[in-house]
Short mmCIF file of C-alpha atoms in Angstrom, two decimals:
data_model
loop_
_atom_site.label_atom_id
_atom_site.label_comp_id
_atom_site.label_asym_id
_atom_site.label_seq_id
_atom_site.Cartn_x
_atom_site.Cartn_y
_atom_site.Cartn_z
CA UNK A 1 24.91 -6.24 -2.62
CA UNK A 2 21.73 -8.71 -2.55
CA UNK A 3 20.20 -9.34 -5.98
CA UNK A 4 16.33 -9.05 -5.11
CA UNK A 5 15.51 -10.58 -8.48
CA UNK A 6 18.01 -13.88 -8.07
CA UNK A 7 16.46 -14.39 -4.38
CA UNK A 8 12.98 -14.11 -5.48
CA UNK A 9 13.75 -16.76 -8.61
CA UNK A 10 15.52 -19.03 -5.73
CA UNK A 11 12.14 -18.62 -3.79
CA UNK A 12 9.69 -19.44 -6.45
CA UNK A 13 11.84 -22.77 -7.31
CA UNK A 14 11.32 -23.70 -4.16
CA UNK A 15 14.37 -22.55 -1.52
CA UNK A 16 12.24 -20.99 0.51
CA UNK A 17 14.96 -20.24 2.70
CA UNK A 18 16.86 -17.66 0.71
CA UNK A 19 13.12 -15.54 1.52
CA UNK A 20 15.26 -14.81 4.87
CA UNK A 21 17.79 -12.66 3.05
CA UNK A 22 14.72 -10.26 2.00
CA UNK A 23 13.32 -10.38 5.62
CA UNK A 24 17.11 -9.31 6.88
CA UNK A 25 16.94 -6.54 4.21
CA UNK A 26 13.67 -4.84 4.56
CA UNK A 27 12.55 -5.82 7.98
CA UNK A 28 13.58 -2.58 9.28
CA UNK A 29 11.73 -0.39 6.91
CA UNK A 30 8.64 -2.23 6.74
CA UNK A 31 8.29 -2.30 10.80
CA UNK A 32 8.49 1.44 10.30
CA UNK A 33 6.23 2.06 7.89
CA UNK A 34 3.39 -0.10 10.08
CA UNK A 35 4.80 1.99 13.20
CA UNK A 36 3.58 5.57 11.28
CA UNK A 37 0.26 3.66 11.24
CA UNK A 38 -0.17 2.02 14.08
CA UNK A 39 2.29 3.89 16.87
CA UNK A 40 2.42 0.30 18.94
CA UNK A 41 5.74 -1.63 19.06
CA UNK A 42 4.21 -4.83 19.31
CA UNK A 43 1.58 -4.16 16.87
CA UNK A 44 4.01 -2.95 14.34
CA UNK A 45 6.02 -6.25 14.69
CA UNK A 46 3.10 -8.49 14.45
CA UNK A 47 2.23 -6.43 11.58
CA UNK A 48 5.74 -6.73 10.06
CA UNK A 49 5.15 -10.53 10.08
CA UNK A 50 1.80 -10.42 8.59
CA UNK A 51 3.67 -8.27 5.55
CA UNK A 52 6.19 -10.50 4.85
CA UNK A 53 4.02 -13.70 5.12
CA UNK A 54 1.74 -11.94 2.69
CA UNK A 55 5.01 -11.23 0.42
CA UNK A 56 5.67 -14.60 0.59
CA UNK A 57 2.34 -16.38 -0.61
CA UNK A 58 2.31 -13.99 -3.24
CA UNK A 59 6.03 -13.65 -4.41
CA UNK A 60 4.77 -15.23 -7.78
CA UNK A 61 2.52 -12.33 -8.72
CA UNK A 62 4.97 -9.86 -8.28
CA UNK A 63 5.51 -9.20 -12.38
CA UNK A 64 9.24 -6.80 -11.60
CA UNK A 65 7.00 -4.07 -13.45
CA UNK A 66 8.35 -2.08 -9.89
CA UNK A 67 11.05 -2.22 -7.87
CA UNK A 68 10.54 -5.36 -4.65
CA UNK A 69 10.90 -2.42 -2.09
CA UNK A 70 8.01 -0.72 -3.76
CA UNK A 71 5.94 -3.49 -4.09
CA UNK A 72 6.74 -4.25 -0.46
CA UNK A 73 5.64 -0.74 0.82
CA UNK A 74 2.51 -1.46 -1.09
CA UNK A 75 1.70 -4.39 0.99
CA UNK A 76 2.88 -2.79 4.52
CA UNK A 77 0.81 0.12 3.70
CA UNK A 78 -2.63 -2.07 2.49
CA UNK A 79 -2.09 -4.12 5.48
CA UNK A 80 -1.44 -1.87 7.76
CA UNK A 81 -4.65 0.09 6.68
CA UNK A 82 -6.62 -3.02 6.95
CA UNK A 83 -5.57 -3.47 10.45
CA UNK A 84 -6.84 0.28 11.32
CA UNK A 85 -10.13 -0.10 9.65
CA UNK A 86 -10.92 -3.40 11.70
CA UNK A 87 -9.74 -1.42 14.82
CA UNK A 88 -12.55 1.44 13.88
CA UNK A 89 -15.30 -0.78 12.96
CA UNK A 90 -14.63 -3.53 15.51
CA UNK A 91 -17.67 -4.20 17.57
CA UNK A 92 -15.93 -3.92 21.15
CA UNK A 93 -14.14 -0.89 19.52
CA UNK A 94 -17.79 0.56 18.86
CA UNK A 95 -19.15 -0.27 22.59
CA UNK A 96 -16.21 1.32 24.47
CA UNK A 97 -16.53 4.55 22.43
CA UNK A 98 -20.04 4.63 23.09
CA UNK A 99 -19.47 3.53 26.68
CA UNK A 100 -16.45 6.11 27.28
CA UNK A 101 -16.71 8.92 24.97
CA UNK A 102 -13.67 11.02 24.02
CA UNK A 103 -12.01 13.06 26.68
CA UNK A 104 -11.48 16.48 25.13
CA UNK A 105 -8.61 17.36 27.87
CA UNK A 106 -6.62 20.45 26.81
CA UNK A 107 -2.49 20.20 27.10
CA UNK A 108 -1.05 22.58 29.03
CA UNK A 109 2.19 24.19 27.35
CA UNK A 110 4.65 25.84 29.68
CA UNK A 111 5.08 29.82 28.83
CA UNK A 112 8.97 28.91 28.69
CA UNK A 113 8.52 27.61 25.51
CA UNK A 114 6.73 30.41 24.22
CA UNK A 115 9.30 31.93 21.80
CA UNK A 116 11.31 28.50 22.22
CA UNK A 117 8.53 25.89 20.60
CA UNK A 118 11.57 23.49 19.53
CA UNK A 119 12.49 23.00 23.09
CA UNK A 120 9.61 21.53 23.90
CA UNK A 121 9.74 18.15 25.91
CA UNK A 122 7.41 15.54 24.72
CA UNK A 123 5.11 13.99 26.91
CA UNK A 124 3.50 10.44 26.57
CA UNK A 125 -0.06 12.27 26.31
CA UNK A 126 1.47 14.34 23.13
CA UNK A 127 2.52 10.86 21.86
CA UNK A 128 -0.91 9.82 22.46
CA UNK A 129 -2.63 12.72 20.72
CA UNK A 130 -0.43 12.63 17.60
CA UNK A 131 -1.35 9.14 17.27
CA UNK A 132 -5.01 9.75 17.65
CA UNK A 133 -4.86 12.66 15.24
CA UNK A 134 -2.78 10.79 12.93
CA UNK A 135 -5.02 8.02 12.55
CA UNK A 136 -8.43 10.63 11.97
CA UNK A 137 -6.25 11.75 8.80
CA UNK A 138 -7.70 10.66 5.50
CA UNK A 139 -6.08 7.33 4.56
CA UNK A 140 -4.39 8.83 1.10
CA UNK A 141 -3.17 12.16 3.86
CA UNK A 142 -1.98 9.34 6.25
CA UNK A 143 -0.13 7.24 3.91
CA UNK A 144 1.47 10.17 2.57
CA UNK A 145 2.76 11.58 5.57
CA UNK A 146 3.83 8.29 7.11
CA UNK A 147 5.83 7.39 3.87
CA UNK A 148 7.42 10.71 4.01
CA UNK A 149 8.16 11.25 7.92
CA UNK A 150 8.53 7.99 9.11
CA UNK A 151 10.24 6.11 6.07
CA UNK A 152 11.54 9.24 4.70
CA UNK A 153 11.24 8.38 1.16
CA UNK A 154 11.43 10.94 -1.75
CA UNK A 155 8.33 12.42 -3.17
CA UNK A 156 8.76 10.60 -6.35
CA UNK A 157 9.10 6.94 -4.85
CA UNK A 158 5.57 7.63 -2.32
CA UNK A 159 3.79 8.71 -5.90
CA UNK A 160 5.09 5.45 -7.34
CA UNK A 161 3.88 3.40 -4.32
CA UNK A 162 0.60 5.00 -4.30
CA UNK A 163 -0.21 5.50 -7.61
CA UNK A 164 -0.16 9.04 -7.60
CA UNK A 165 1.23 12.54 -9.16
CA UNK A 166 4.03 13.89 -7.66
CA UNK A 167 1.92 16.77 -7.23
CA UNK A 168 -0.92 14.46 -5.65
CA UNK A 169 1.74 13.42 -3.28
CA UNK A 170 3.18 16.93 -2.36
CA UNK A 171 -0.53 18.27 -2.32
CA UNK A 172 -1.49 15.59 0.39
CA UNK A 173 1.56 15.75 2.69
CA UNK A 174 0.72 19.55 3.14
CA UNK A 175 -2.76 18.92 3.83
CA UNK A 176 -2.05 16.08 6.06
CA UNK A 177 0.41 18.70 8.52
CA UNK A 178 -2.12 21.54 8.24
CA UNK A 179 -4.44 19.43 9.56
CA UNK A 180 -2.40 17.87 12.41
CA UNK A 181 -1.17 21.81 13.38
CA UNK A 182 -4.69 22.83 13.12
CA UNK A 183 -5.94 20.00 15.27
CA UNK A 184 -3.50 20.06 17.67
CA UNK A 185 -3.33 23.36 18.51
CA UNK A 186 -6.93 23.50 19.43
CA UNK A 187 -5.70 21.20 22.58
CA UNK A 188 -2.89 23.82 23.74
CA UNK A 189 -3.43 26.00 26.72
CA UNK A 190 -1.06 28.13 28.16
CA UNK A 191 -0.16 27.55 31.69
CA UNK B 1 7.18 40.01 10.62
CA UNK B 2 3.66 39.05 10.14
CA UNK B 3 1.88 35.52 10.47
CA UNK B 4 2.02 35.06 6.69
CA UNK B 5 5.76 35.21 6.71
CA UNK B 6 6.07 33.39 9.94
CA UNK B 7 4.37 30.24 9.20
CA UNK B 8 6.49 29.88 6.31
CA UNK B 9 9.55 29.85 7.98
CA UNK B 10 7.75 27.25 10.93
CA UNK B 11 9.15 23.82 8.96
CA UNK B 12 12.62 25.44 8.64
CA UNK B 13 12.62 26.90 11.98
CA UNK B 14 11.30 23.27 13.72
CA UNK B 15 14.18 21.31 12.26
CA UNK B 16 16.53 23.98 13.29
CA UNK B 17 18.24 25.33 9.84
CA UNK B 18 16.87 29.47 9.66
CA UNK B 19 19.88 31.75 9.88
CA UNK B 20 20.17 33.86 13.15
CA UNK B 21 18.29 37.25 11.87
CA UNK B 22 15.55 35.41 10.34
CA UNK B 23 15.43 33.08 13.85
CA UNK B 24 15.43 36.27 15.77
CA UNK B 25 12.29 38.13 14.00
CA UNK B 26 10.49 34.63 14.02
CA UNK B 27 10.76 34.40 17.79
CA UNK B 28 10.05 38.09 18.29
CA UNK B 29 6.69 37.13 16.21
CA UNK B 30 5.95 34.21 18.67
CA UNK B 31 6.09 35.88 21.97
CA UNK B 32 3.18 38.35 20.54
CA UNK B 33 1.16 36.32 18.38
CA UNK B 34 -0.28 33.14 20.43
CA UNK B 35 -2.23 31.86 17.24
CA UNK B 36 1.61 31.61 15.75
CA UNK B 37 3.65 30.13 18.47
CA UNK B 38 0.22 27.49 19.05
CA UNK B 39 0.73 26.35 15.44
CA UNK B 40 4.96 26.12 16.10
CA UNK B 41 4.59 23.94 19.07
CA UNK B 42 1.86 21.55 17.41
CA UNK B 43 4.43 21.13 14.75
CA UNK B 44 7.48 21.26 16.78
CA UNK B 45 4.96 17.71 18.78
CA UNK B 46 4.67 16.23 15.82
CA UNK B 47 8.10 16.33 14.19
CA UNK B 48 9.23 15.01 18.04
CA UNK B 49 6.89 12.26 18.25
CA UNK B 50 7.91 10.88 15.10
CA UNK B 51 11.55 11.21 15.77
CA UNK B 52 10.94 9.39 18.51
CA UNK B 53 9.42 6.55 16.94
CA UNK B 54 11.86 6.85 14.51
CA UNK B 55 14.43 5.50 16.97
CA UNK B 56 12.38 1.88 17.88
CA UNK B 57 13.81 -0.87 16.23
CA UNK B 58 12.62 -4.08 14.83
CA UNK B 59 12.08 -7.15 16.79
CA UNK B 60 15.65 -9.09 16.50
CA UNK B 61 13.22 -12.51 16.61
CA UNK B 62 10.84 -11.05 13.85
CA UNK B 63 12.84 -12.92 11.14
CA UNK B 64 12.57 -16.10 12.99
CA UNK B 65 9.38 -16.08 13.45
CA UNK B 66 8.84 -15.26 9.88
CA UNK B 67 10.69 -18.24 8.51
CA UNK B 68 9.14 -20.72 11.25
CA UNK B 69 5.50 -19.67 9.75
CA UNK B 70 6.53 -19.87 6.22
CA UNK B 71 7.92 -23.99 7.15
CA UNK B 72 4.65 -24.68 8.22
CA UNK B 73 2.89 -23.14 5.12
CA UNK B 74 1.50 -25.91 2.86
CA UNK B 75 3.56 -26.56 -0.14
CA UNK B 76 1.84 -24.35 -2.68
CA UNK B 77 4.73 -22.05 -4.09
CA UNK B 78 4.46 -23.26 -7.80
CA UNK B 79 7.46 -24.78 -9.18
CA UNK B 80 9.45 -23.46 -11.49
CA UNK B 81 8.00 -25.54 -14.58
CA UNK B 82 4.85 -24.27 -13.72
CA UNK B 83 5.01 -20.83 -13.70
CA UNK B 84 7.37 -20.96 -16.94
CA UNK B 85 3.47 -22.05 -18.11
CA UNK B 86 1.66 -19.33 -16.62
CA UNK B 87 3.95 -16.77 -18.75
CA UNK B 88 1.92 -15.27 -20.76
CA UNK B 89 4.31 -15.47 -23.65
CA UNK B 90 4.65 -18.84 -23.59
CA UNK B 91 0.84 -19.23 -23.68
CA UNK B 92 0.42 -19.23 -27.31
CA UNK B 93 2.83 -21.93 -28.32
CA UNK B 94 2.05 -24.22 -25.55
CA UNK B 95 -1.72 -24.14 -26.62
CA UNK B 96 -0.65 -24.68 -30.33
CA UNK B 97 1.57 -27.45 -29.30
CA UNK B 98 -0.92 -29.24 -27.22
CA UNK B 99 -3.14 -29.14 -29.88
CA UNK B 100 -0.92 -30.76 -32.22
CA UNK B 101 0.03 -33.35 -30.06
CA UNK B 102 -3.69 -34.18 -29.08
CA UNK B 103 -4.41 -34.87 -32.84
CA UNK B 104 -1.12 -36.92 -33.37
CA UNK B 105 -2.06 -39.15 -30.61
CA UNK B 106 -5.77 -39.48 -31.51
CA UNK B 107 -5.00 -40.44 -34.72
CA UNK B 108 -1.91 -43.17 -33.87
CA UNK B 109 -4.72 -44.48 -31.32
CA UNK B 110 -7.19 -44.88 -33.83
CA UNK B 111 -4.48 -46.81 -36.18
CA UNK B 112 -3.74 -49.14 -33.69
CA UNK B 113 -7.53 -50.72 -33.34
CA UNK B 114 -7.06 -53.14 -36.08
CA UNK B 115 -10.78 -53.64 -38.14
CA UNK B 116 -12.60 -56.86 -36.53
CA UNK B 117 -12.43 -59.19 -39.28
CA UNK B 118 -11.07 -62.69 -38.12
CA UNK B 119 -12.45 -64.76 -40.86
CA UNK B 120 -10.44 -65.78 -43.60
CA UNK B 121 -11.88 -65.13 -46.97
CA UNK B 122 -14.75 -67.63 -48.29
CA UNK B 123 -13.89 -69.49 -51.22
CA UNK B 124 -16.32 -68.42 -54.13
CA UNK B 125 -17.76 -72.23 -54.66
CA UNK B 126 -19.01 -72.55 -51.22
CA UNK B 127 -21.24 -69.03 -51.80
CA UNK B 128 -23.41 -70.98 -54.35
CA UNK B 129 -24.47 -73.88 -51.49
CA UNK B 130 -28.01 -73.48 -50.38
CA UNK B 131 -28.24 -75.57 -46.84
CA UNK B 132 -31.75 -75.59 -47.18
CA UNK B 133 -31.54 -78.06 -49.67
CA UNK B 134 -28.89 -80.48 -48.41
CA UNK B 135 -29.87 -83.46 -46.66
CA UNK B 136 -29.41 -83.78 -43.47
CA UNK B 137 -26.17 -85.70 -42.09
CA UNK B 138 -28.37 -88.50 -39.91
CA UNK B 139 -29.99 -89.36 -43.18
CA UNK B 140 -26.83 -89.92 -44.67
CA UNK B 141 -25.42 -92.36 -42.22
CA UNK B 142 -28.71 -94.34 -42.81
CA UNK B 143 -27.52 -98.01 -43.82
#
């Protein structure tokens, strides 16, 4: 089993190639976290790269009060949220929103799914809708939802990453789900 | 089954973990209640989209890109000695030691500089001579 503390000491003392072991161990979870925020395969890969480079550059500030994975999750969350903020506040993004306002088209749901909602087939349109409504959640709700659903972390670990109580995390997750259900069901139209 | 009871079972229903008898009751309600059915459909959509994205894997060349980036960074990683110096537990010891060494070096440097006194002591008799009343040498040399 790879000992993170030993690898970190090696890297800090100058053996930078050892950092590759940490990348091997954590790249998938960092990728999933970033994907939960940006919902794009290439963007998630780019963000994951940024996360690991930040982790490397700040490795000497890791104070071992938490586990390395918790620390890395925090960097991944902050990097992803910064990326989303830049997109939202970007000049060309605002210009695009002004030029082509959001469409509010309904999603048709076949009557065969009434009574059998779990059988529903997911279209690209539905994927875009979920991504859009997820990004509209508050940052805390979005973070709690991503760490719970995409990373499948227990609430205790999510609480450590977010610096909140477990009760607060539970509340955030429930509110995130309630908001998503409310928004998405508003788009549904029976065919 | 009413809407409130139905909503409590939505997550378990979507995951397919409801017992048969409860499942039947929920389906009956969903066929009658548009609002509850839409909520179930919405949650099912969210769960399925998340599940689909979870199947994506990281780029297999990500590690190569990361390590190439790291190896091209300037050498700013602190070495171990510097890391030890930054450790707050050693700071008071290092400060005290550096003060003592500085004082010691200062005293040693001061002692190394000898006083500017390169003359032999003048005999006491010569201190009584008055140059002003002595005859000049050229006068003494006149025959």
